[in-house]
mmCIF file of C-alpha atoms and ligand atoms in Angstrom:
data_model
loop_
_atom_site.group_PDB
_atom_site.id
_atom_site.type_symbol
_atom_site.label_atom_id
_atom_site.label_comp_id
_atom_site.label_asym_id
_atom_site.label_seq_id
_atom_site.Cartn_x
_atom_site.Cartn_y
_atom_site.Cartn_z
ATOM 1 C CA UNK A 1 -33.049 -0.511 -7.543
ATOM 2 C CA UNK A 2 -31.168 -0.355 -10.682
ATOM 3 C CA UNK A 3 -29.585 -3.881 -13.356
ATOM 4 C CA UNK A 4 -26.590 -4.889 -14.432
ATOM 5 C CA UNK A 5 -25.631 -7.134 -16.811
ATOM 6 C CA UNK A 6 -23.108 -9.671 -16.872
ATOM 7 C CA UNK A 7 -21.974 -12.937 -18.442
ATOM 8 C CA UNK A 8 -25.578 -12.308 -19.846
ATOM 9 C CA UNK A 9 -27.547 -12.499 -16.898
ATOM 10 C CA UNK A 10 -29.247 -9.489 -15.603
ATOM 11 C CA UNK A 11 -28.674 -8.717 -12.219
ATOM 12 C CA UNK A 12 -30.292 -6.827 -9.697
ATOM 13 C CA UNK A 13 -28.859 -4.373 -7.279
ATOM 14 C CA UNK A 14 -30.504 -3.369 -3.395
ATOM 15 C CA UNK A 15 -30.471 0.328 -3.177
ATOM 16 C CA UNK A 16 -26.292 0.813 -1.886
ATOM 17 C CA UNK A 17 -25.516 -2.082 -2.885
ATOM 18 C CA UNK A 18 -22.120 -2.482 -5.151
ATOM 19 C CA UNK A 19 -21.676 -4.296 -8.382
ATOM 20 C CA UNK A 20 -19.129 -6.172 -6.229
ATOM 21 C CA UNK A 21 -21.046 -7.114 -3.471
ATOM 22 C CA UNK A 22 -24.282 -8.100 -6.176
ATOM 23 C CA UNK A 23 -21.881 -10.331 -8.203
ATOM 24 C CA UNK A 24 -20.083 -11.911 -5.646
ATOM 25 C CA UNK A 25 -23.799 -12.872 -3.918
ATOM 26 C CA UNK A 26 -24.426 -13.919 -7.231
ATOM 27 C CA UNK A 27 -21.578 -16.970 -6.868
ATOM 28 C CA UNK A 28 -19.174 -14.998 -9.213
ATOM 29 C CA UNK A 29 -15.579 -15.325 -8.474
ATOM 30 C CA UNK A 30 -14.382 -11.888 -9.158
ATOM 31 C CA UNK A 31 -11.152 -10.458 -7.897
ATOM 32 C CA UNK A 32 -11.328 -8.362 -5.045
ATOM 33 C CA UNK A 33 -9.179 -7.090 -1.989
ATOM 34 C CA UNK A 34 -9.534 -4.206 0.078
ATOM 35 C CA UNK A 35 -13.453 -3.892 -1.228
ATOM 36 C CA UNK A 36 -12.487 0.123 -0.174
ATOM 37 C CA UNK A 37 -11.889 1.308 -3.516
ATOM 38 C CA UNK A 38 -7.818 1.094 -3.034
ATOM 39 C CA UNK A 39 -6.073 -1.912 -4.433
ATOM 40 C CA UNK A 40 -8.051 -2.172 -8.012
ATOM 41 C CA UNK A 41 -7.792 -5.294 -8.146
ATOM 42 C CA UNK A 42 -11.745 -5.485 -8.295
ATOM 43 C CA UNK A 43 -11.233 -3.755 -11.557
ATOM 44 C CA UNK A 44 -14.141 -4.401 -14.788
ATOM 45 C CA UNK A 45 -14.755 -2.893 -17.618
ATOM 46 C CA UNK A 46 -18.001 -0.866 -19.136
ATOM 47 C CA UNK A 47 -19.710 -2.138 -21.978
ATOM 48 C CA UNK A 48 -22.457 -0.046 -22.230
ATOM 49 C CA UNK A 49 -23.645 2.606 -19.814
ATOM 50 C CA UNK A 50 -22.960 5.649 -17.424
ATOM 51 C CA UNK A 51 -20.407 4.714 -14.350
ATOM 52 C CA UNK A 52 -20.868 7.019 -11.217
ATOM 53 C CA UNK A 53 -17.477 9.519 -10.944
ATOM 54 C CA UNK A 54 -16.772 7.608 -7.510
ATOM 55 C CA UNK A 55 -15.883 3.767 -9.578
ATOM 56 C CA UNK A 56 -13.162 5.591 -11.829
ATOM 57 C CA UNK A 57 -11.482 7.133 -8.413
ATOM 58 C CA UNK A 58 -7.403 7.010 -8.840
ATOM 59 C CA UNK A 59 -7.509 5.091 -11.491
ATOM 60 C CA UNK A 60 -5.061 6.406 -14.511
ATOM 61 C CA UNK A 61 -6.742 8.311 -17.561
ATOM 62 C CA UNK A 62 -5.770 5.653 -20.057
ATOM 63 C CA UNK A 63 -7.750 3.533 -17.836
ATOM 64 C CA UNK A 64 -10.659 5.437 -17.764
ATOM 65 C CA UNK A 65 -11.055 6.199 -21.011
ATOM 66 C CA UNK A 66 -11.265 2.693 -21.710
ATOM 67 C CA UNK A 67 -13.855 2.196 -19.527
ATOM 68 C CA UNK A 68 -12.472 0.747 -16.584
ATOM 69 C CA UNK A 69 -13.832 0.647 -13.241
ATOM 70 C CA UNK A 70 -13.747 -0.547 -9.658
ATOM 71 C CA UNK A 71 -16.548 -2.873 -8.924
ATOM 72 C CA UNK A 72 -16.192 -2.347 -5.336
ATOM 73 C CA UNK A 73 -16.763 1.464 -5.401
ATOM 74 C CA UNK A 74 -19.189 1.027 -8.204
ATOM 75 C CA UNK A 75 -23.126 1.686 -7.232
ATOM 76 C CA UNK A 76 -24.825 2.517 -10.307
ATOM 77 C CA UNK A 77 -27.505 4.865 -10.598
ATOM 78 C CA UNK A 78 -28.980 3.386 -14.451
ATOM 79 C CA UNK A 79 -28.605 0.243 -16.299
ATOM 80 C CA UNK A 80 -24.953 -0.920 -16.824
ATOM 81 C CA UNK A 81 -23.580 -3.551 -19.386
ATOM 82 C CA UNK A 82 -20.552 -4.728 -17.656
ATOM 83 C CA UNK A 83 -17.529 -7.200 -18.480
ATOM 84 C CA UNK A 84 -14.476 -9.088 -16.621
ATOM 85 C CA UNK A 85 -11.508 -6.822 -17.697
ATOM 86 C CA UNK A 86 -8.835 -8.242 -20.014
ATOM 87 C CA UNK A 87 -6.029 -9.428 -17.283
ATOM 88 C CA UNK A 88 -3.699 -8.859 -20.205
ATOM 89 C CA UNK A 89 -4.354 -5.057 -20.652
ATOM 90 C CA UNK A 90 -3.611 -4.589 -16.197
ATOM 91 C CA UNK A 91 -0.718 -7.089 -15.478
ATOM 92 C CA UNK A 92 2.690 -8.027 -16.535
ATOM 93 C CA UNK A 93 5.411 -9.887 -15.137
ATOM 94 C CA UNK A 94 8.439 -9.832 -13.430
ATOM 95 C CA UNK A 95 10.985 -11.809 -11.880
ATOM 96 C CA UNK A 96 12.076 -12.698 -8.141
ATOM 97 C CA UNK A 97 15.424 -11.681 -7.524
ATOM 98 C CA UNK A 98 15.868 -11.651 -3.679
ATOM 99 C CA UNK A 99 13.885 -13.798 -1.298
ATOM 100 C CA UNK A 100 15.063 -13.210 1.827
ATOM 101 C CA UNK A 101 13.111 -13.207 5.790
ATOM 102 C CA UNK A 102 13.610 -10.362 7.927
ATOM 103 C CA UNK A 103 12.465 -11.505 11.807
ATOM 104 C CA UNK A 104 10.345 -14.177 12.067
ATOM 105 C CA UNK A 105 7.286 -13.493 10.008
ATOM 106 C CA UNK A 106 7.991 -10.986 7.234
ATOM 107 C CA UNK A 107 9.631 -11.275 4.489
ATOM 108 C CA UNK A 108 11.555 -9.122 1.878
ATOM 109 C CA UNK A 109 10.647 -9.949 -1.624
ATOM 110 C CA UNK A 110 12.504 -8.492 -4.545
ATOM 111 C CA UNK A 111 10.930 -8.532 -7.638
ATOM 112 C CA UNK A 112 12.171 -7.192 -11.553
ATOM 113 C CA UNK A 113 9.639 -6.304 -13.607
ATOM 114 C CA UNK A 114 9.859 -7.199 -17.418
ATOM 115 C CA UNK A 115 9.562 -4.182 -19.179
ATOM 116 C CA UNK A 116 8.627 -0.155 -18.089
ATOM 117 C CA UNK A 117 7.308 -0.628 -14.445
ATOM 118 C CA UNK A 118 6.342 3.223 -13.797
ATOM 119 C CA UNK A 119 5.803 3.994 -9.522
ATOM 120 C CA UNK A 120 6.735 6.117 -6.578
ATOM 121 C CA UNK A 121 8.279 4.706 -3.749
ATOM 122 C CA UNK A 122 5.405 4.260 -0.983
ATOM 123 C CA UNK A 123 2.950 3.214 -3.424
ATOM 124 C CA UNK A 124 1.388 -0.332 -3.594
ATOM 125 C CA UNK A 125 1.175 -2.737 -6.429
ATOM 126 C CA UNK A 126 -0.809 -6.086 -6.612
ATOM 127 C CA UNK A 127 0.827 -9.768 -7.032
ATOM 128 C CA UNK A 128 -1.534 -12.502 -8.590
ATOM 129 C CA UNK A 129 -1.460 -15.795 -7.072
ATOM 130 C CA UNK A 130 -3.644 -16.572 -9.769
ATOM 131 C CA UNK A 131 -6.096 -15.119 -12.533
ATOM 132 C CA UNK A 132 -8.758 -13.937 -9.462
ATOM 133 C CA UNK A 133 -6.420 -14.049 -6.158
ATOM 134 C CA UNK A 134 -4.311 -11.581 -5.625
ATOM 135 C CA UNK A 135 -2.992 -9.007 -2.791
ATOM 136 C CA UNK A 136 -1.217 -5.720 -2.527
ATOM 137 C CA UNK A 137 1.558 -4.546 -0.639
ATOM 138 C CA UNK A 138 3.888 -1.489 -0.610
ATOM 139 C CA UNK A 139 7.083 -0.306 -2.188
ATOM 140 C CA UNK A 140 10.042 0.310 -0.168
ATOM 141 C CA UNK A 141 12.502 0.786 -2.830
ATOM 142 C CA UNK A 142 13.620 3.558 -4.933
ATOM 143 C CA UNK A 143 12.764 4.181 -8.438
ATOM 144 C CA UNK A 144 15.412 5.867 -9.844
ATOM 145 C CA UNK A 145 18.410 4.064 -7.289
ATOM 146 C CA UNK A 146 17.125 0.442 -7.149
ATOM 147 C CA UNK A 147 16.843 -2.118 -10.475
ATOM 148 C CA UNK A 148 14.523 -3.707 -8.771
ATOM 149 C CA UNK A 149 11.411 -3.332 -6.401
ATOM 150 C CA UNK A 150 11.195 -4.463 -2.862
ATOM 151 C CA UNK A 151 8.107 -5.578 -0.990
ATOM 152 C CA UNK A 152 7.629 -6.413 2.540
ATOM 153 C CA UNK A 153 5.389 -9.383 3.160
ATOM 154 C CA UNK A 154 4.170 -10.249 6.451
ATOM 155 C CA UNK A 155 2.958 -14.217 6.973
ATOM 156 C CA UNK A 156 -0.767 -13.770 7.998
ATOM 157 C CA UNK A 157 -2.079 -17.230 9.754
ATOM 158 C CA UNK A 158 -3.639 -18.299 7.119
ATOM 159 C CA UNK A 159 -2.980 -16.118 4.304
ATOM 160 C CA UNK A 160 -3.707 -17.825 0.893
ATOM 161 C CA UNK A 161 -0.950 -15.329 -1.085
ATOM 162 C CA UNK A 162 1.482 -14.198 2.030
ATOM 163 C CA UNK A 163 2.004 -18.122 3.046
ATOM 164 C CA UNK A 164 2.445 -18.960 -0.538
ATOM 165 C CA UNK A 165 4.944 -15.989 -1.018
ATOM 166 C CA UNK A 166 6.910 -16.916 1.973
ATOM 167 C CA UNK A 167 6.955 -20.597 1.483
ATOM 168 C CA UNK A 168 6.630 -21.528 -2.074
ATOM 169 C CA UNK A 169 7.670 -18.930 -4.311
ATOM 170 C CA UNK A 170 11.524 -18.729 -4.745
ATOM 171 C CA UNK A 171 14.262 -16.666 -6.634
ATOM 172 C CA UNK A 172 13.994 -17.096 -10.371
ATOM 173 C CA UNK A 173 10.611 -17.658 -10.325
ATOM 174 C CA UNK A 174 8.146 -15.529 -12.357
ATOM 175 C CA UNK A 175 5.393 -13.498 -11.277
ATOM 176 C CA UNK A 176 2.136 -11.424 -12.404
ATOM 177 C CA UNK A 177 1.735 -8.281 -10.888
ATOM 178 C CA UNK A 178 -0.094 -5.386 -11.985
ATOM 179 C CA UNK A 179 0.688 -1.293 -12.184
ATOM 180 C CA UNK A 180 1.223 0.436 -8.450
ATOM 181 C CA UNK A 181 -1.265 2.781 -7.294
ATOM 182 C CA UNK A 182 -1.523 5.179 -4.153
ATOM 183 C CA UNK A 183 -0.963 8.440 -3.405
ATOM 184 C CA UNK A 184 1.659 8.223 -0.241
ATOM 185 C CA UNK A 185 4.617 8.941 -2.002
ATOM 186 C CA UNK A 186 7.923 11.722 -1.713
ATOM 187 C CA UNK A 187 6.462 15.061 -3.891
ATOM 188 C CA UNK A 188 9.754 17.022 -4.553
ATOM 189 C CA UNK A 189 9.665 20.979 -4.595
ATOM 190 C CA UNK A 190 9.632 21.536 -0.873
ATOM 191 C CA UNK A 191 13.225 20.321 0.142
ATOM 192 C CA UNK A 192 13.663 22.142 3.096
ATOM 193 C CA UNK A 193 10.090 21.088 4.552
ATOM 194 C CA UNK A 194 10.079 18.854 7.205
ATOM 195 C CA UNK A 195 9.033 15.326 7.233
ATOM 196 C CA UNK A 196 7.215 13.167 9.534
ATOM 197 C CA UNK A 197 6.643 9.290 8.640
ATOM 198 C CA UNK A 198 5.024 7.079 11.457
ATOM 199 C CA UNK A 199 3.381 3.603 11.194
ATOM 200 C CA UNK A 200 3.148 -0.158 12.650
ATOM 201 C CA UNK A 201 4.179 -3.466 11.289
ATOM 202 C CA UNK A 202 4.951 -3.614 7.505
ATOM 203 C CA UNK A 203 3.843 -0.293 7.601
ATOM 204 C CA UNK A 204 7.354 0.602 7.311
ATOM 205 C CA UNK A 205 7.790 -0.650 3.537
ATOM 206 C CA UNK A 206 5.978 2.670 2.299
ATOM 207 C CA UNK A 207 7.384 4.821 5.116
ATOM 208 C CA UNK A 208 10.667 3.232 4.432
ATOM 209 C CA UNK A 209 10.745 3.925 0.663
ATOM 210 C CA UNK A 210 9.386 7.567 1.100
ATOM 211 C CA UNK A 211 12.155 8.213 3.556
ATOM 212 C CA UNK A 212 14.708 6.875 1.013
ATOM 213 C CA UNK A 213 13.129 8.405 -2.101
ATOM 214 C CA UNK A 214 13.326 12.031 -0.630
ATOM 215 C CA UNK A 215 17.452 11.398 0.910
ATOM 216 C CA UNK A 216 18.054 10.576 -2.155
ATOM 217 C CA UNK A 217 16.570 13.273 -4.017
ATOM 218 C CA UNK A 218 18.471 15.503 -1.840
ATOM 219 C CA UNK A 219 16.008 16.421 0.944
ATOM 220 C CA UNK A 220 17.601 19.037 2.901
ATOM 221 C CA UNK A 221 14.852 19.209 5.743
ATOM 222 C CA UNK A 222 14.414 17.256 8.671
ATOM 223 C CA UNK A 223 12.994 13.529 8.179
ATOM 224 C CA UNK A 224 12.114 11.670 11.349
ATOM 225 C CA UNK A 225 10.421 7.947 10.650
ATOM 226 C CA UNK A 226 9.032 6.158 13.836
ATOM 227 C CA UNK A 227 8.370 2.763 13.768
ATOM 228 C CA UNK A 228 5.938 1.403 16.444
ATOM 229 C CA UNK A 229 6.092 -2.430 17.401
ATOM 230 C CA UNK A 230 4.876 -4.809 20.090
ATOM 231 C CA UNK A 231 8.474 -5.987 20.982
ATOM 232 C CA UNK A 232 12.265 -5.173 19.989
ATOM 233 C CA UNK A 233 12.240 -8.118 17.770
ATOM 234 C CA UNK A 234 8.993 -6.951 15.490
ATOM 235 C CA UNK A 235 11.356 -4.138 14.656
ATOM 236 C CA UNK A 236 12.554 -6.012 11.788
ATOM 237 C CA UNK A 237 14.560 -3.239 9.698
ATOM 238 C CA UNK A 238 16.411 -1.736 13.652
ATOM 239 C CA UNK A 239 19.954 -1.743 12.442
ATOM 240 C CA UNK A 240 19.042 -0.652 8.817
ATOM 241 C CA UNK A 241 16.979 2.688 10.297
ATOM 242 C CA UNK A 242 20.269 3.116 12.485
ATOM 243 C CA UNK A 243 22.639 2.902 9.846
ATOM 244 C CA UNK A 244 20.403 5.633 7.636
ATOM 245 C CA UNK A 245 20.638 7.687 10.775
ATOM 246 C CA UNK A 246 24.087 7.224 11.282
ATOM 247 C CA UNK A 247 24.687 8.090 7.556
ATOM 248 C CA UNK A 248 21.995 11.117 6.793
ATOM 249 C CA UNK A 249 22.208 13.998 9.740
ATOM 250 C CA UNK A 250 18.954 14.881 8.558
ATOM 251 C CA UNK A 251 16.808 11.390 9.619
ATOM 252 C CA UNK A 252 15.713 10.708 12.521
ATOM 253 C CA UNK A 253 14.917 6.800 13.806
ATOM 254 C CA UNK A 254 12.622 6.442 16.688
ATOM 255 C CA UNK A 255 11.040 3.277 17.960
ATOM 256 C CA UNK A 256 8.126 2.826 20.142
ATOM 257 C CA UNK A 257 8.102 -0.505 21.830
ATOM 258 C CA UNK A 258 5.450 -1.870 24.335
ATOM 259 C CA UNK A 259 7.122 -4.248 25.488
ATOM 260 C CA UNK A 260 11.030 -4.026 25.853
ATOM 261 C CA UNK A 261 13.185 -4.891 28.831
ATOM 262 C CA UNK A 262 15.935 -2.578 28.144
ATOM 263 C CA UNK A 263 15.423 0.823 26.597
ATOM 264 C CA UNK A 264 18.087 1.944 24.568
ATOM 265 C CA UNK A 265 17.959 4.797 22.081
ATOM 266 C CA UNK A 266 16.532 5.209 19.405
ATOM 267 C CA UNK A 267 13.871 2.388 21.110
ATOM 268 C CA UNK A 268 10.993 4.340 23.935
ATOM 269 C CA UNK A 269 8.290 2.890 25.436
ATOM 270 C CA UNK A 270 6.150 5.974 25.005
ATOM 271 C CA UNK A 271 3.094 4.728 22.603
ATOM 272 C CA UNK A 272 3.409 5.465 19.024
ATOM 273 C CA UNK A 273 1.428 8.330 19.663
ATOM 274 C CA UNK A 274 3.111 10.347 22.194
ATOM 275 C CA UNK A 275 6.356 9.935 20.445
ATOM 276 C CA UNK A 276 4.840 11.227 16.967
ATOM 277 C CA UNK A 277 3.351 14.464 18.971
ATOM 278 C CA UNK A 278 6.522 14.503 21.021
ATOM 279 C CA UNK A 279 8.729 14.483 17.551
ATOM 280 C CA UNK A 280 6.678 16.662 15.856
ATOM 281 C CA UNK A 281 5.324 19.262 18.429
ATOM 282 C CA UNK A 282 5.035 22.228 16.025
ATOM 283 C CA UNK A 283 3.925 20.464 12.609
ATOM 284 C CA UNK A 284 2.057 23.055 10.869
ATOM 285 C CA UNK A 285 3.823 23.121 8.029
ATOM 286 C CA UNK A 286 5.385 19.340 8.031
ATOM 287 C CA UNK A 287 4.154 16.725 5.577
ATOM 288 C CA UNK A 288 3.186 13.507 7.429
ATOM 289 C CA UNK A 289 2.899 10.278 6.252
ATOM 290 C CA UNK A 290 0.723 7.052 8.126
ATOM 291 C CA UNK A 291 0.861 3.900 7.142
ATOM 292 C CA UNK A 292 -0.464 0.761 8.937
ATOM 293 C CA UNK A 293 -3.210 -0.373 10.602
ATOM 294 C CA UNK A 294 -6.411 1.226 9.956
ATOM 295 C CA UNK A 295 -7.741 1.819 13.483
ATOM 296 C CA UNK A 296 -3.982 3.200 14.257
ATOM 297 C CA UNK A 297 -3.639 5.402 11.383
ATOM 298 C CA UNK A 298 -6.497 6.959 12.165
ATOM 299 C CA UNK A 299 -5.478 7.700 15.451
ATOM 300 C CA UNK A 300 -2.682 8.890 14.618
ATOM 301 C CA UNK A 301 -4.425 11.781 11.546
ATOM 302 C CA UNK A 302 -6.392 12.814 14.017
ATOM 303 C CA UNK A 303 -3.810 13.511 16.806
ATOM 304 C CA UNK A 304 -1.435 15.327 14.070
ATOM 305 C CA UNK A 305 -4.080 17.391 13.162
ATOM 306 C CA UNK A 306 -5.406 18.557 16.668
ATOM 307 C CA UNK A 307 -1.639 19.219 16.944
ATOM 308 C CA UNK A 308 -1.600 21.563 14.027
ATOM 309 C CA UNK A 309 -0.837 19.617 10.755
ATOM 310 C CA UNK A 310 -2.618 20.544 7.693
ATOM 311 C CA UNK A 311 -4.738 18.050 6.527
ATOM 312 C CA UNK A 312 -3.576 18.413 2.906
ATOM 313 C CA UNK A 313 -0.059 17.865 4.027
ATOM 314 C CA UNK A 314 -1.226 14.242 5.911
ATOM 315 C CA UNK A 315 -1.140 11.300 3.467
ATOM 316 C CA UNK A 316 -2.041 8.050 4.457
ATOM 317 C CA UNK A 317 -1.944 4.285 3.431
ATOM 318 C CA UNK A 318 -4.278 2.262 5.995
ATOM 319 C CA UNK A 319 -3.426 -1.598 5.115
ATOM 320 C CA UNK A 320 -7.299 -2.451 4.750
ATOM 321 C CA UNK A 321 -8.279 -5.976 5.353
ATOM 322 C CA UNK A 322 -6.759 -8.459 2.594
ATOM 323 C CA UNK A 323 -4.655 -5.341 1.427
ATOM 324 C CA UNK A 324 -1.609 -7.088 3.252
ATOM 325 C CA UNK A 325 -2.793 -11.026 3.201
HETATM 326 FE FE1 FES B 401 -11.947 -2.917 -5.166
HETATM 327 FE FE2 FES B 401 -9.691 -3.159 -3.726
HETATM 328 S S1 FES B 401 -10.289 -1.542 -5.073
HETATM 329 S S2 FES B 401 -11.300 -4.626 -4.018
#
């Protein structure tokens, strides 16, 4: 058992137990999301003490040095003086410039930042409803070719940020988000590799904007992106992924579909599985990116790498519980 303190209180911790899940027992309203060490938007800051390696995971250097922290990955091993971090020192703010629904539940938001907005397509920022409630959701546009960045939102029954994103926030209107994190992302210097990108839902935002990040950095190898969906009409960028196709002789569209009455290329009904081992049936050396459902994505790692992928060439972005609400 090991204390914290807080809002001068001390507080004690269970033995596994995360300064998270202790302050949140405790009736605090701190921000949180995934509560998997991904998002940061769980993110405090040190006062006084030693933080275990694990809390300061992917965070940025500047960051660290400053003595920031996830409280969610945080399980101290000795006293620790902690504090709310400054929401002014994580966020900034930018402005909706498209607001437009693609298929009946998700919803393409385009966003300018004010200001230096540093990130790699595929990664994930957060957008604050408010000072404690906020959600994160991937990049599908391109740094360097887009003056803006584009997020796909999906309407989750009862979604406190997606339902206010889809039906109350509207173009001109300003929001707070704060910096993009993640590590699925395009990593230039192997042009000629090939490239396998395979996911559900709005798992295509990050698989999208990886795609589009390496064509237009001039990736000469192979790209195939399948997109797996429970009917035609959840495939809600089709004549977008055809159009790339149709444009780049180097990407591939494929679409798994369980339930489709007619099956016209590039839609199958062979599950999102078979049609990644299918695609890729010699992927030693291929990079491969999953994005999507947990319980999918890891379905999917595992069945690249019996197949012969290299673990350090997999990268994936499971959407973890409120990570996409
Ligand atoms: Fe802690 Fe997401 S990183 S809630």
């Amino acid at each position: 058992m090991t204390v914290i303190v807080f809002d001068d209180q001390k507080i004690e911790l269970e033995s596994g137990q995360t300064v998270l899940s202790a302050l949140l027992d405790r009736g605090y309203d701190i921000p949180n999301s995934c509560q998997a060490g991904a998002c940061q938007t769980c993110m405090m800051q040190v006062v006084e003490g030693e933080l275990p390696e694990k809390s300061q995971s992917g965070l940025k250097d500047t960051l660290k040095a400053q003595g920031y922290f996830l409280a969610c990955s945080c399980e101290p091993q000795t006293p620790l003086s902690i504090k709310v971090s400054q929401a002014a020192d994580l966020r900034s703010q930018a402005t909706v410039v498209g607001h437009d629904c693609l298929g009946a539940d998700v919803l393409r938001l385009r966003i300018k930042p004010t200001g230096t907005f540093d990130f790699y397509s595929g990664q994930y920022l957060t957008v604050w409803k408010s000072e404690t409630v906020g959600r994160s959701y991937s990049i599908a546009s391109v740094a360097k070719r887009d003056d803006y960045v584009e997020l796909h939102i999906r309407r989750i029954k009862d979604g406190v940020v997606s339902n206010w994103l889809h039906d109350e926030v509207k173009v001109g209107d300003e929001l707070q988000i704060q910096s993009a994190t993640g590590s699925c992302f395009y990593i230039p210097g192997t042009p000629e590799q090939n490239i396998l990108l395979a996911g559900t839902g709005t798992g295509l935002a990050p698989l999208l904007g990886i795609a589009s990040d390496a064509l237009h950095q001039g990736h000469s190898g192979d790209i195939h992106l399948i997109h797996g969906a429970l009917t035609v009409d959840d495939l809600y960028l089709h004549q977008l992924l055809i159009d790339m196709a149709s444009q780049h002789s180097n990407f591939n569209y494929y679409a798994s579909v369980l339930k489709v009455e007619q099956v016209l290329p590039p839609v199958t009904t062979e599950s999102l599985q078979g049609t990644v081992l299918a695609v890729a049936d010699d992927p030693a050396d291929w990079k491969v990116y999953l994005c999507g459902s947990p319980e999918i994505v890891g379905q999917l790692k595992k069945a690249i790498f019996l197949a012969g992928a290299s673990m350090k060439n997999i990268y994936t972005d499971p959407f973890i519980s409120a990570h996409s609400s």
